Short mmCIF file of C-alpha atoms and ligand atoms in Angstrom, two decimals:
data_model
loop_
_atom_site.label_atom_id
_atom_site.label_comp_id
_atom_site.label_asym_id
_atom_site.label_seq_id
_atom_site.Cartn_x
_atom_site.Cartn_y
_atom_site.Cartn_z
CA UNK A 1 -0.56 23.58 -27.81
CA UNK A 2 -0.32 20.42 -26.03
CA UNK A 3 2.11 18.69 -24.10
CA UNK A 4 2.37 16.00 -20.98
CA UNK A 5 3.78 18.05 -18.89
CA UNK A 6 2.92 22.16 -18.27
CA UNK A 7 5.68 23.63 -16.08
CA UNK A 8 5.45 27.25 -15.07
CA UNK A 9 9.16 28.74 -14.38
CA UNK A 10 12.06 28.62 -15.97
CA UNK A 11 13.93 28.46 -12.50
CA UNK A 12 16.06 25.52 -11.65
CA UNK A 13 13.20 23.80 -10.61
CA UNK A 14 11.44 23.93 -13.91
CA UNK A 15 14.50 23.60 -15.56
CA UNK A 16 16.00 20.67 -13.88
CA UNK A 17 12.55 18.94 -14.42
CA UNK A 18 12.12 19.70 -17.92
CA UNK A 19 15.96 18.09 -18.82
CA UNK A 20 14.86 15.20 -16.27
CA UNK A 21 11.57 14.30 -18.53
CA UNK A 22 13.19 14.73 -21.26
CA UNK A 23 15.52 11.83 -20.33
CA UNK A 24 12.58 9.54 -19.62
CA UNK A 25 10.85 10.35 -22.82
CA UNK A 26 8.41 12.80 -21.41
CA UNK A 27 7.01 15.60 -23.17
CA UNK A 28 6.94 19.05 -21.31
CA UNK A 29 7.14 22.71 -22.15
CA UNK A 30 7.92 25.69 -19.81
CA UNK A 31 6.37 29.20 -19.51
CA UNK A 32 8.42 31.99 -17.85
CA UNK A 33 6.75 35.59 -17.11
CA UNK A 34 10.58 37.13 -17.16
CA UNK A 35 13.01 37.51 -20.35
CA UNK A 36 15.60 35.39 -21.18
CA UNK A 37 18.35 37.71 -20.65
CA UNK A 38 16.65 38.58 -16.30
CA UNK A 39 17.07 34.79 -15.75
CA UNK A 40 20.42 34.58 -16.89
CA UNK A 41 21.64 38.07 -14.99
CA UNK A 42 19.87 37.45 -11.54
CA UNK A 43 22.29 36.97 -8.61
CA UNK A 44 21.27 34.25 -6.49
CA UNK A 45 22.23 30.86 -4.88
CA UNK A 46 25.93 30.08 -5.45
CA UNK A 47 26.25 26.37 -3.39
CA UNK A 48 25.97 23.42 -5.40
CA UNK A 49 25.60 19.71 -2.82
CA UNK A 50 27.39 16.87 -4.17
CA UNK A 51 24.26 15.19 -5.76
CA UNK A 52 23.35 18.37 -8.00
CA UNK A 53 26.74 18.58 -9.62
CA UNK A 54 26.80 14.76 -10.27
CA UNK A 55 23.37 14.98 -12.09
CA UNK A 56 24.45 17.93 -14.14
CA UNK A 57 27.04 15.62 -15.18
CA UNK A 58 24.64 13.07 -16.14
CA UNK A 59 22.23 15.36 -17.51
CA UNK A 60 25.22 16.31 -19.97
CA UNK A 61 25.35 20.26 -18.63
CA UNK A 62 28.36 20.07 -16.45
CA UNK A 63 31.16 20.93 -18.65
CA UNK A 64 31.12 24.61 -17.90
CA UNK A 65 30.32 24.04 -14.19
CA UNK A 66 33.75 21.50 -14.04
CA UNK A 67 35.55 23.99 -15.63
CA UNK A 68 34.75 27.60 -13.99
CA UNK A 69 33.27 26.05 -10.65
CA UNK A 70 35.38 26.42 -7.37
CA UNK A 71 35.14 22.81 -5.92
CA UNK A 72 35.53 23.25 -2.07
CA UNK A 73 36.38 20.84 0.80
CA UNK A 74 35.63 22.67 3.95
CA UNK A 75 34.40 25.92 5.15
CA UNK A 76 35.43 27.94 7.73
CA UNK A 77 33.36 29.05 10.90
CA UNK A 78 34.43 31.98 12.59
CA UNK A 79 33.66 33.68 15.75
CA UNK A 80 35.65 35.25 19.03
CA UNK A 81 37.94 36.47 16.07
CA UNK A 82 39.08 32.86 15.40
CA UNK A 83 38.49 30.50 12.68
CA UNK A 84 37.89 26.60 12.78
CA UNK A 85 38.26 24.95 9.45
CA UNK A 86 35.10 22.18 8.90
CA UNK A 87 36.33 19.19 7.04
CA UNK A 88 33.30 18.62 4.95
CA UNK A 89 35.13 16.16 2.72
CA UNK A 90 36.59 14.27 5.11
CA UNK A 91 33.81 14.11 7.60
CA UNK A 92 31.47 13.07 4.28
CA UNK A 93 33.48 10.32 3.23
CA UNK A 94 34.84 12.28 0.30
CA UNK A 95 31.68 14.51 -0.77
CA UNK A 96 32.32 17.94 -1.99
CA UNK A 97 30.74 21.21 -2.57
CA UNK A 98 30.93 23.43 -5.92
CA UNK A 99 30.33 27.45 -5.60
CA UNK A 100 28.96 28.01 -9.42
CA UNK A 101 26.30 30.39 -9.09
CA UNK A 102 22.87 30.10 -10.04
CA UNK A 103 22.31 32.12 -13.16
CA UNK A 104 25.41 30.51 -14.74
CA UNK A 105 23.29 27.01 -13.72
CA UNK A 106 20.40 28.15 -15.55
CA UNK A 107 22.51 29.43 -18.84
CA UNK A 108 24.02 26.10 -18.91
CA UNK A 109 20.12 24.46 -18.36
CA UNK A 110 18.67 27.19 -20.88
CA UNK A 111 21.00 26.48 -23.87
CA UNK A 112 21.15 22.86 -23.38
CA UNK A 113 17.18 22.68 -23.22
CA UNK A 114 16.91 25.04 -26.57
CA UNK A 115 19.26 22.92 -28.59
CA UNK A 116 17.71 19.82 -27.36
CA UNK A 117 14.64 20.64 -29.06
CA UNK A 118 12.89 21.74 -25.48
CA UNK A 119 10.49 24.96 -25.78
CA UNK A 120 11.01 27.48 -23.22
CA UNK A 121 8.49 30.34 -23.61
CA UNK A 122 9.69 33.64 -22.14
CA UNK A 123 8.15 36.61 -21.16
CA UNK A 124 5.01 35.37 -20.88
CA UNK A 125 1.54 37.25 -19.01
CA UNK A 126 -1.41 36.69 -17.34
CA UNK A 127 -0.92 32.91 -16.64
CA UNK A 128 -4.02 31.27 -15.20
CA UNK A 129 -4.59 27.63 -14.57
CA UNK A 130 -7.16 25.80 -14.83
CA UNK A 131 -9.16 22.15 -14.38
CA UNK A 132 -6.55 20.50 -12.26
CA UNK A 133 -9.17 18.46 -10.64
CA UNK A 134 -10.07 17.14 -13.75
CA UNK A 135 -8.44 14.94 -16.43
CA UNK A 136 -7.71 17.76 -18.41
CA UNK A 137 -5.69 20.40 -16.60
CA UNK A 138 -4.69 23.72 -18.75
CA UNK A 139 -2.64 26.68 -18.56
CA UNK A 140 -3.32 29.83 -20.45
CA UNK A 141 -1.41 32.89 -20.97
CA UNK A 142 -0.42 35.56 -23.09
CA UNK A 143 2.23 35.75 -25.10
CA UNK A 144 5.02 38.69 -24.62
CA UNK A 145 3.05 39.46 -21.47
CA UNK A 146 0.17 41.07 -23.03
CA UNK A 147 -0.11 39.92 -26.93
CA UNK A 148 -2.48 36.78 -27.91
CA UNK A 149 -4.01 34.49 -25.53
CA UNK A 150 -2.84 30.79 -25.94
CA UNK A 151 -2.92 27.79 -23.93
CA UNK A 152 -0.82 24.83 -22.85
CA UNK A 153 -3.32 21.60 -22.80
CA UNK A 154 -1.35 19.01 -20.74
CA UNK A 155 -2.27 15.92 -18.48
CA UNK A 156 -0.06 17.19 -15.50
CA UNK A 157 0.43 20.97 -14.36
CA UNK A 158 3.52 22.22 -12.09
CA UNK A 159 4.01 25.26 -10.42
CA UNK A 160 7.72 26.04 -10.34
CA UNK A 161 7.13 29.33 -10.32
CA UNK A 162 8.81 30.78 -7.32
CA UNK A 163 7.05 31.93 -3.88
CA UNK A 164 5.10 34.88 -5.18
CA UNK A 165 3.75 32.42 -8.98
CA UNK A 166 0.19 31.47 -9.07
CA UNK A 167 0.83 27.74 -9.15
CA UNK A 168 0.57 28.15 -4.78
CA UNK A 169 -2.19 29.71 -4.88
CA UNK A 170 -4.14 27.50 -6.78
CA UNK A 171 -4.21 24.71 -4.19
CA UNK A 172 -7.87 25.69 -2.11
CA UNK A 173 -6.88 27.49 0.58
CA UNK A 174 -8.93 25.15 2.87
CA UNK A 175 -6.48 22.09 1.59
CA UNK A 176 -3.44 23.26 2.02
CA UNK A 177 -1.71 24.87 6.11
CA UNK A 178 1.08 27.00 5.97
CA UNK A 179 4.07 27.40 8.14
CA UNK A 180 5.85 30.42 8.49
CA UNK A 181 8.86 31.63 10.55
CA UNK A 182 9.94 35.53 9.41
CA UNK A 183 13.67 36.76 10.80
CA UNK A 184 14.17 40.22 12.13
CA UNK A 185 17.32 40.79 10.16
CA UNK A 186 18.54 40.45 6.07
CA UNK A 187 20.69 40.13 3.71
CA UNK A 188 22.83 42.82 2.64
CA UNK A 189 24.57 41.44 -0.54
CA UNK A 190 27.27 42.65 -2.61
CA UNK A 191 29.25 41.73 -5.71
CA UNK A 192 33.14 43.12 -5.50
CA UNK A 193 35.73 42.68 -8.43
CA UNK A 194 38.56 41.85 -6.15
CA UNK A 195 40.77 38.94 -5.63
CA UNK A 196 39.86 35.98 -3.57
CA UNK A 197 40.68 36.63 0.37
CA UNK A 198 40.60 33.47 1.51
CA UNK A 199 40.85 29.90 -0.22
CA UNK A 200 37.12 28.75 1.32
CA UNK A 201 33.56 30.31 2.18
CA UNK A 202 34.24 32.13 5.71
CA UNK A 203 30.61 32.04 7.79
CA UNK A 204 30.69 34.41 10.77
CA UNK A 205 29.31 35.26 13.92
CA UNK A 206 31.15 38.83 15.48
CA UNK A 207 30.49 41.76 17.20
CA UNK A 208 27.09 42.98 15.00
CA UNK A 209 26.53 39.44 13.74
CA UNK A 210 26.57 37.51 10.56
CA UNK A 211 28.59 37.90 7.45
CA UNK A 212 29.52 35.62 4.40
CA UNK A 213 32.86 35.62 2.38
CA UNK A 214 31.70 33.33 -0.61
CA UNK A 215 33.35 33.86 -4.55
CA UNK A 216 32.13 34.01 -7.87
CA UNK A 217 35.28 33.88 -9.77
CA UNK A 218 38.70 34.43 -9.69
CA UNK A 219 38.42 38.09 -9.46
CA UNK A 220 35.04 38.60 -8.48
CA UNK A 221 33.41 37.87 -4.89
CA UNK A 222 30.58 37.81 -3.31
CA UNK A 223 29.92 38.90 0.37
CA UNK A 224 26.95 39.24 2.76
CA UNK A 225 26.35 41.00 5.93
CA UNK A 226 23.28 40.79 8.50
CA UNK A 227 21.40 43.79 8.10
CA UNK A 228 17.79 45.35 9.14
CA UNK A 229 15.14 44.00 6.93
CA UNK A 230 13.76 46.88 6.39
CA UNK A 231 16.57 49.15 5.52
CA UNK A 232 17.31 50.58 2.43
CA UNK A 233 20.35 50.16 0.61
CA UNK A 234 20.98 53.68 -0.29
CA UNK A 235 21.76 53.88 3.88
CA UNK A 236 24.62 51.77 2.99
CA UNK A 237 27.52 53.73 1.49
CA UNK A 238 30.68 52.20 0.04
CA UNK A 239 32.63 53.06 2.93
CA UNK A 240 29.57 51.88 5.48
CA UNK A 241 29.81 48.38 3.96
CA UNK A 242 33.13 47.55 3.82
CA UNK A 243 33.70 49.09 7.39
CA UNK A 244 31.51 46.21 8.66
CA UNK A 245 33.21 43.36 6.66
CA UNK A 246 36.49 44.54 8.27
CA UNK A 247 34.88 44.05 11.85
CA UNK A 248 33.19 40.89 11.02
CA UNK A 249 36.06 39.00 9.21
CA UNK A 250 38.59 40.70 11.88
CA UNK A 251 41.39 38.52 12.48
CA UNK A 252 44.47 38.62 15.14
CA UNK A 253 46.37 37.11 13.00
CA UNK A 254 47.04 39.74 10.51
CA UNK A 255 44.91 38.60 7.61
CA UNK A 256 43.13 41.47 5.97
CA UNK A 257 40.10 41.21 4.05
CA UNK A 258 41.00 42.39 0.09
CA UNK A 259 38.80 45.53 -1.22
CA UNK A 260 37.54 46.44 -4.48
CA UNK A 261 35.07 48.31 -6.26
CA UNK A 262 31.46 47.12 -5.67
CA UNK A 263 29.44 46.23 -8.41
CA UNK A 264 26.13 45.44 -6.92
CA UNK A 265 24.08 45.42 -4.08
CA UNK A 266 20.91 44.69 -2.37
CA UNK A 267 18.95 43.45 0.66
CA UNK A 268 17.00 40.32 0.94
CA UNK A 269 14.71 39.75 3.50
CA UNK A 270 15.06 36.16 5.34
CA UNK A 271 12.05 33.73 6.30
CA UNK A 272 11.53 30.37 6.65
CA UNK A 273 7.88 28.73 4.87
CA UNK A 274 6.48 25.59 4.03
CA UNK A 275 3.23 24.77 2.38
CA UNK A 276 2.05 21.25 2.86
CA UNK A 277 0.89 19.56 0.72
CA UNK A 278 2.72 20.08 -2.12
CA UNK A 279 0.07 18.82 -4.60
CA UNK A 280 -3.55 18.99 -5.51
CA UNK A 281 -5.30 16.99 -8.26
CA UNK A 282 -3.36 17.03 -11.10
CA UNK A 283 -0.98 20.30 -9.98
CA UNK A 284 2.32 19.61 -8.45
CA UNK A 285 4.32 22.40 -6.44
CA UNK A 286 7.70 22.34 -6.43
CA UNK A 287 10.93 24.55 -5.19
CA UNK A 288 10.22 28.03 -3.61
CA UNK A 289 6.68 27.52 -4.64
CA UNK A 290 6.34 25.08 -1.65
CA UNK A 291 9.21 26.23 0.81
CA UNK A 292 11.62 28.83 0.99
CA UNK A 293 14.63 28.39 3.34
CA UNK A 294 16.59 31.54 4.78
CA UNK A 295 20.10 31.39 3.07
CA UNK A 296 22.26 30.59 5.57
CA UNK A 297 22.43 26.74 4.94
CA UNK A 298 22.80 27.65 1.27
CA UNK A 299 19.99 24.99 0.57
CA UNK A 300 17.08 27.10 -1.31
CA UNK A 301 18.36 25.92 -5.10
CA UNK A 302 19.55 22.03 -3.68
CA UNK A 303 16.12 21.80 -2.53
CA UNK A 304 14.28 22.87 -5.74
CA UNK A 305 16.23 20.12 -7.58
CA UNK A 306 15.74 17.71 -4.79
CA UNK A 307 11.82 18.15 -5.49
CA UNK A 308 11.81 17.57 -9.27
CA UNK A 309 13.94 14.93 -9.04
CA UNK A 310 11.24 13.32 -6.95
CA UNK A 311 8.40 14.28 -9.28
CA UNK A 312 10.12 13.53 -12.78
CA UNK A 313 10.97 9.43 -11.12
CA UNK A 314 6.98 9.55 -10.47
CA UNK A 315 6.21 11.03 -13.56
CA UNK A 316 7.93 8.24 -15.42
CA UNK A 317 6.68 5.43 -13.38
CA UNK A 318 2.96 6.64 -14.17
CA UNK A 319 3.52 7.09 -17.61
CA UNK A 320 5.83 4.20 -18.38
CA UNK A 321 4.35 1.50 -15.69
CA UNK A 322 1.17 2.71 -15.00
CA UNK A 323 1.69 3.46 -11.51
CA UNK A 324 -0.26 5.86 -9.52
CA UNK A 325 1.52 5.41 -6.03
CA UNK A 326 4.79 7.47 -6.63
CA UNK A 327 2.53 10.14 -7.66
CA UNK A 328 0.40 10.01 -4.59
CA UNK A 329 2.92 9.92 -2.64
CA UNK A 330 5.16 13.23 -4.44
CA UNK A 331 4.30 15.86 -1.54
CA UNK A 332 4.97 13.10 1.72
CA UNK A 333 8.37 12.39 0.05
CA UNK A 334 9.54 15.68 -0.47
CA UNK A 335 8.32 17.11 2.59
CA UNK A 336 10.89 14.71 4.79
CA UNK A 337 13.69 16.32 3.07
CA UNK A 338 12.42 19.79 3.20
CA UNK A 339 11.65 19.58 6.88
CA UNK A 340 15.28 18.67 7.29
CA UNK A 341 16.94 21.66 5.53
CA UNK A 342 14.33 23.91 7.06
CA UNK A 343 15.66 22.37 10.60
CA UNK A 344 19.56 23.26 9.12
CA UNK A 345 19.07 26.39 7.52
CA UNK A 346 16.97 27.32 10.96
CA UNK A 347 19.71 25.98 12.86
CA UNK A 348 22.69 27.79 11.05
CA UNK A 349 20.45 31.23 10.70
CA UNK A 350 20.36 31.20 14.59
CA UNK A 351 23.55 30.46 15.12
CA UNK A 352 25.14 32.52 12.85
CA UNK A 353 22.89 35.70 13.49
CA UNK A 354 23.11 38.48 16.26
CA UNK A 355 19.32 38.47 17.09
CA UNK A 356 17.94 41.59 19.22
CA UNK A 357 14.83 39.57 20.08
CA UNK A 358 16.91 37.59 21.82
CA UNK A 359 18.30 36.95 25.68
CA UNK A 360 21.96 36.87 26.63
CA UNK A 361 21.21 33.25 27.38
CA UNK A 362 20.18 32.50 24.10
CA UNK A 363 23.01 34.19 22.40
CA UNK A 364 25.72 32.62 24.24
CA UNK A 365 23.78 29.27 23.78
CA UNK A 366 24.52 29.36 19.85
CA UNK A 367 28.44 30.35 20.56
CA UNK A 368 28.04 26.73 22.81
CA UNK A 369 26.71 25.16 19.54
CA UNK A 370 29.44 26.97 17.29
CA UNK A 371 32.01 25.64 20.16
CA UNK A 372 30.55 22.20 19.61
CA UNK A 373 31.32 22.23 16.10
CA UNK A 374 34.80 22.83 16.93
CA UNK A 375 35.59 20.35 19.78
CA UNK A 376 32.56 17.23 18.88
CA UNK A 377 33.30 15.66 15.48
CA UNK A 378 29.68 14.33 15.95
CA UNK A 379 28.28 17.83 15.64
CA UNK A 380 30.86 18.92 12.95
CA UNK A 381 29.59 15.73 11.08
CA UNK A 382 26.23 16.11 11.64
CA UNK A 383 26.46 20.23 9.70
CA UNK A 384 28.69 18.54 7.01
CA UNK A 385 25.86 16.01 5.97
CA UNK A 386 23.75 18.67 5.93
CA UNK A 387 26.40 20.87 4.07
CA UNK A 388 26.83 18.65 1.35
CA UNK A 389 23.50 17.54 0.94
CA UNK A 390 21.44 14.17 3.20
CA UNK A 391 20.79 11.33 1.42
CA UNK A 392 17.73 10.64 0.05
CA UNK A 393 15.85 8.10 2.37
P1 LIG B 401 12.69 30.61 -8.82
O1 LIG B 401 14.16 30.64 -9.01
O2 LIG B 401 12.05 31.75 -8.11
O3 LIG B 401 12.03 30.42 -10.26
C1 LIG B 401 10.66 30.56 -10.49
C2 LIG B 401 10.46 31.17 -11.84
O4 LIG B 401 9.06 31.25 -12.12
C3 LIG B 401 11.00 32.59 -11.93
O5 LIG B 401 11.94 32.70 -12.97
C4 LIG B 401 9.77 33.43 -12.12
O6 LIG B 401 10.01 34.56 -12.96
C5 LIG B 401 8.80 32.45 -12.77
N1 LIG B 401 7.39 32.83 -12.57
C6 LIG B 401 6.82 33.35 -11.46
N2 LIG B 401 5.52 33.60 -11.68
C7 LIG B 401 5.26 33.22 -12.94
C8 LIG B 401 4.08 33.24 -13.74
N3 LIG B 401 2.93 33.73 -13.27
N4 LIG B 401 4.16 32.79 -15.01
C9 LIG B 401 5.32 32.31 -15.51
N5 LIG B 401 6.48 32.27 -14.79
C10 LIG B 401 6.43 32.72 -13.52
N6 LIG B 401 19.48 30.39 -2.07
C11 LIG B 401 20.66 30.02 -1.60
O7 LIG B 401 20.83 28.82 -1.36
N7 LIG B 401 21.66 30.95 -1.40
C12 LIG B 401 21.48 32.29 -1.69
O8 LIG B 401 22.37 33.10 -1.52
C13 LIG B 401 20.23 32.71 -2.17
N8 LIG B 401 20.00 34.01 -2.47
C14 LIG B 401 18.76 34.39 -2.95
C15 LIG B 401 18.48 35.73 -3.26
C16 LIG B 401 17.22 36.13 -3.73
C17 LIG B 401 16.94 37.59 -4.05
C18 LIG B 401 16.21 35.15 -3.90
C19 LIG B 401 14.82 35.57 -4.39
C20 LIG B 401 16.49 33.82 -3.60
C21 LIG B 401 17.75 33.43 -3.13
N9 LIG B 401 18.05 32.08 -2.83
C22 LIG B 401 19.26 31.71 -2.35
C23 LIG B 401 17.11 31.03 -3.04
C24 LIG B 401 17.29 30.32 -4.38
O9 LIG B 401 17.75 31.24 -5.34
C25 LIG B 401 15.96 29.73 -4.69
O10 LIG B 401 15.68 28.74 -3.69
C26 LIG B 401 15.85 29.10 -6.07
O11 LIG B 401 15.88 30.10 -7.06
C27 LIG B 401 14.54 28.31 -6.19
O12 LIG B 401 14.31 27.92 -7.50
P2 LIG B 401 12.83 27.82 -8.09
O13 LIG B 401 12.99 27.36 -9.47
O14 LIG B 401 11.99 27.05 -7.14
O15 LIG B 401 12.26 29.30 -8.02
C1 LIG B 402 26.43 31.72 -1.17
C2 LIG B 402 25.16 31.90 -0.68
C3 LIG B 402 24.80 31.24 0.47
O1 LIG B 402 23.56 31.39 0.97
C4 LIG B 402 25.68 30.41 1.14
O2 LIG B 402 25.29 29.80 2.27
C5 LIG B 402 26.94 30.24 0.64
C6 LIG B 402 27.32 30.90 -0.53
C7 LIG B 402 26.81 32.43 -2.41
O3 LIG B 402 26.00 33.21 -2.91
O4 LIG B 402 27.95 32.26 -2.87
#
């Protein structure tokens, strides 16, 4: 088959960038190795910046999102059992966030792309590319993972295929560096059909470290605690989990955290990576394929979009004006953003997390920074910006 444009994932970033072509007239076709129904279960991201949910809007996908998402103006910061409310909106003149999680994103991106016409191509195997350094990049795989061999024949190929796809790997090791920061603690995640506790996202740092308050809907919520990396989740009873929200959400004020039955967990490991640069020939990386952000910041989903947004504006400019430069220029652009939500979610992993490695010195130094947030609106500012997404420069 042949297209313009061979995308590999059927993540937000290949997503995002397929509806984006599509807008400029651009031809493109994604492969996914997973099925339809694993995209659209897998919990993920839930933090939306300002941008993304005005270009789902444009896009003509954010009906759903408007409706079910929980538009927030703030978040709360908690530590020393005390809470400061951050006014994101008002220290952003006016910019808010939206919790609508991730695989309700990509349902909304799925069925708009099938009914536009778009080909998705799900559960596929084996993909390989090839000629990238040549005019006539390809991409073969098999179909249902392990059935015919076919072959996407396109003029551009981009890995959005996650940190572990091939599209990475096919830069020559000896052109592309690495950088890699790995966290000694997780993510312990769980989903909990209970009523909301609180009205925004609560981040805390207390006694053991980091948890997360965050919501998925009215009756469902989603919560995260620090935990060892390498633990495993059947260490973590019931009981065991919600023990350690009490003591990290703890209160003086008599608030209590609301239980409920928990529907799902699971532990993530956290790490910080970026792969520069983020194109070779005629293969563009994009998303996790190039970076991956720890959590924290909530940025690894803003940035994915940030990247194909970048990449579809010099798509169109080669195809429609003829010019290379854009192109050329895809990885430097989306590296100065990257660099600066690696710096935040850095900044509010550390300062969020109880880290063992650690001195005293260091650990009261990030209660100083959380303080500063508090009592200097220039640092509450400057993690609002951040928040709700920079501008792109
Ligand atoms: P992905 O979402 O990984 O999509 C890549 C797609 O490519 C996948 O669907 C994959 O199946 C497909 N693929 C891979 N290899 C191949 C192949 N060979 N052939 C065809 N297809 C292939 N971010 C936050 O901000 N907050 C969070 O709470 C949060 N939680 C997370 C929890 C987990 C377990 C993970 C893994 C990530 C989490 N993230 C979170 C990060 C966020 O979800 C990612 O940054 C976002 O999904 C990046 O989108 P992407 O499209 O670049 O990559
Ligand atoms: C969620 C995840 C995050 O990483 C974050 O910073 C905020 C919210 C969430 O899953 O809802």
């Amino acid at each position: 088959m042949r297209t313009q444009v061979g995308i590999i994932g059927a993540g937000p970033a290949g997503l995002f960038l397929a509806h984006l072509l599509r807008r400029v007239g651009i031809s493109a076709v994604n492969i996914e190795s997973r099925s339809r129904d694993d995209v659209e279960e897998t919990v993920r991201a839930g933090v939306l910046e300002h941008w993304v949910v005005e270009l789902m809007q444009e896009l003509g996908l954010g009906e759903r999102m408007l409706r079910e998402g929980h538009f927030h103006d703030g978040i709360t910061l908690q530590w020393n059992r005390e809470r400061h409310h951050v006014d994101i909106q008002g220290l952003t003149d006016g910019k808010r966030v939206v919790v609508y999680p991730q695989h309700e994103v990509l349902k909304d991106l799925i069925a708009g792309r099938l009914s536009d016409g778009g080909e998705i191509i799900f559960g596929v195997g084996g993909t390989t590319i090839r000629g990238i350094d040549t005019a006539r990049p390809a991409i073969d795989f098999r179909r249902d993972g392990t059935g015919a061999l076919d072959t996407i024949d396109c003029d551009y190929v981009v890995g959005a295929d996650g940190f572990h796809g091939p599209g990475r790997q096919a830069i020559p090791a000896k052109n592309r560096t690495e950088y890699q920061k790995i966290y000694p603690f997780g993510w312990l995640g769980i989903l909990t059909r209970a009523p909301r506790s609180w009205h925004e996202l609560i981040y805390t740092n207390q006694q053991d470290g980091f948890a997360l308050l965050s919501t998925r809907s009215p009756d469902v919520q989603r919560l995260y605690i620090q935990c060892d990396p390498g633990d495993d989740i059947s260490n973590w009873s019931d009981d065991r989990i919600w023990g350690q929200f009490h003591t990290r959400f703890g209160t003086d004020d008599g608030w209590s955290l609301t239980e409920g039955p928990i529907l799902q967990k699971g532990i993530i490991p956290l790490r910080s990576f970026v792969c520069e640069p983020m194109q070779y020939g005629r293969l563009f990386i994009a998303g996790d394929a190039a970076h991956i952000v720890p959590p924290t910041g909530a940025k690894g989903l803003n940035l994915a979009v940030a990247d194909v947004l970048v990449l579809s504006r010099a798509l169109d400019a080669k195809y429609r004006g003829n010019s290379q430069d854009l192109l050329d220029r895809y990885s430097a652009i989306c590296l100065r953003r990257v660099w600066k939500a690696e710096r935040f979610s850095w900044y509010m992993t550390t300062m969020l997390h109880r880290n063992e490695l650690e001195t005293d010195f260091e650990q009261r130094i990030h209660f100083a920074d959380l303080d500063l947030v508090r009592s200097s609106q220039a640092s509450a500012r400057s993690l609002a910006e951040n928040y709700v997404g920079l501008p792109f420069d």
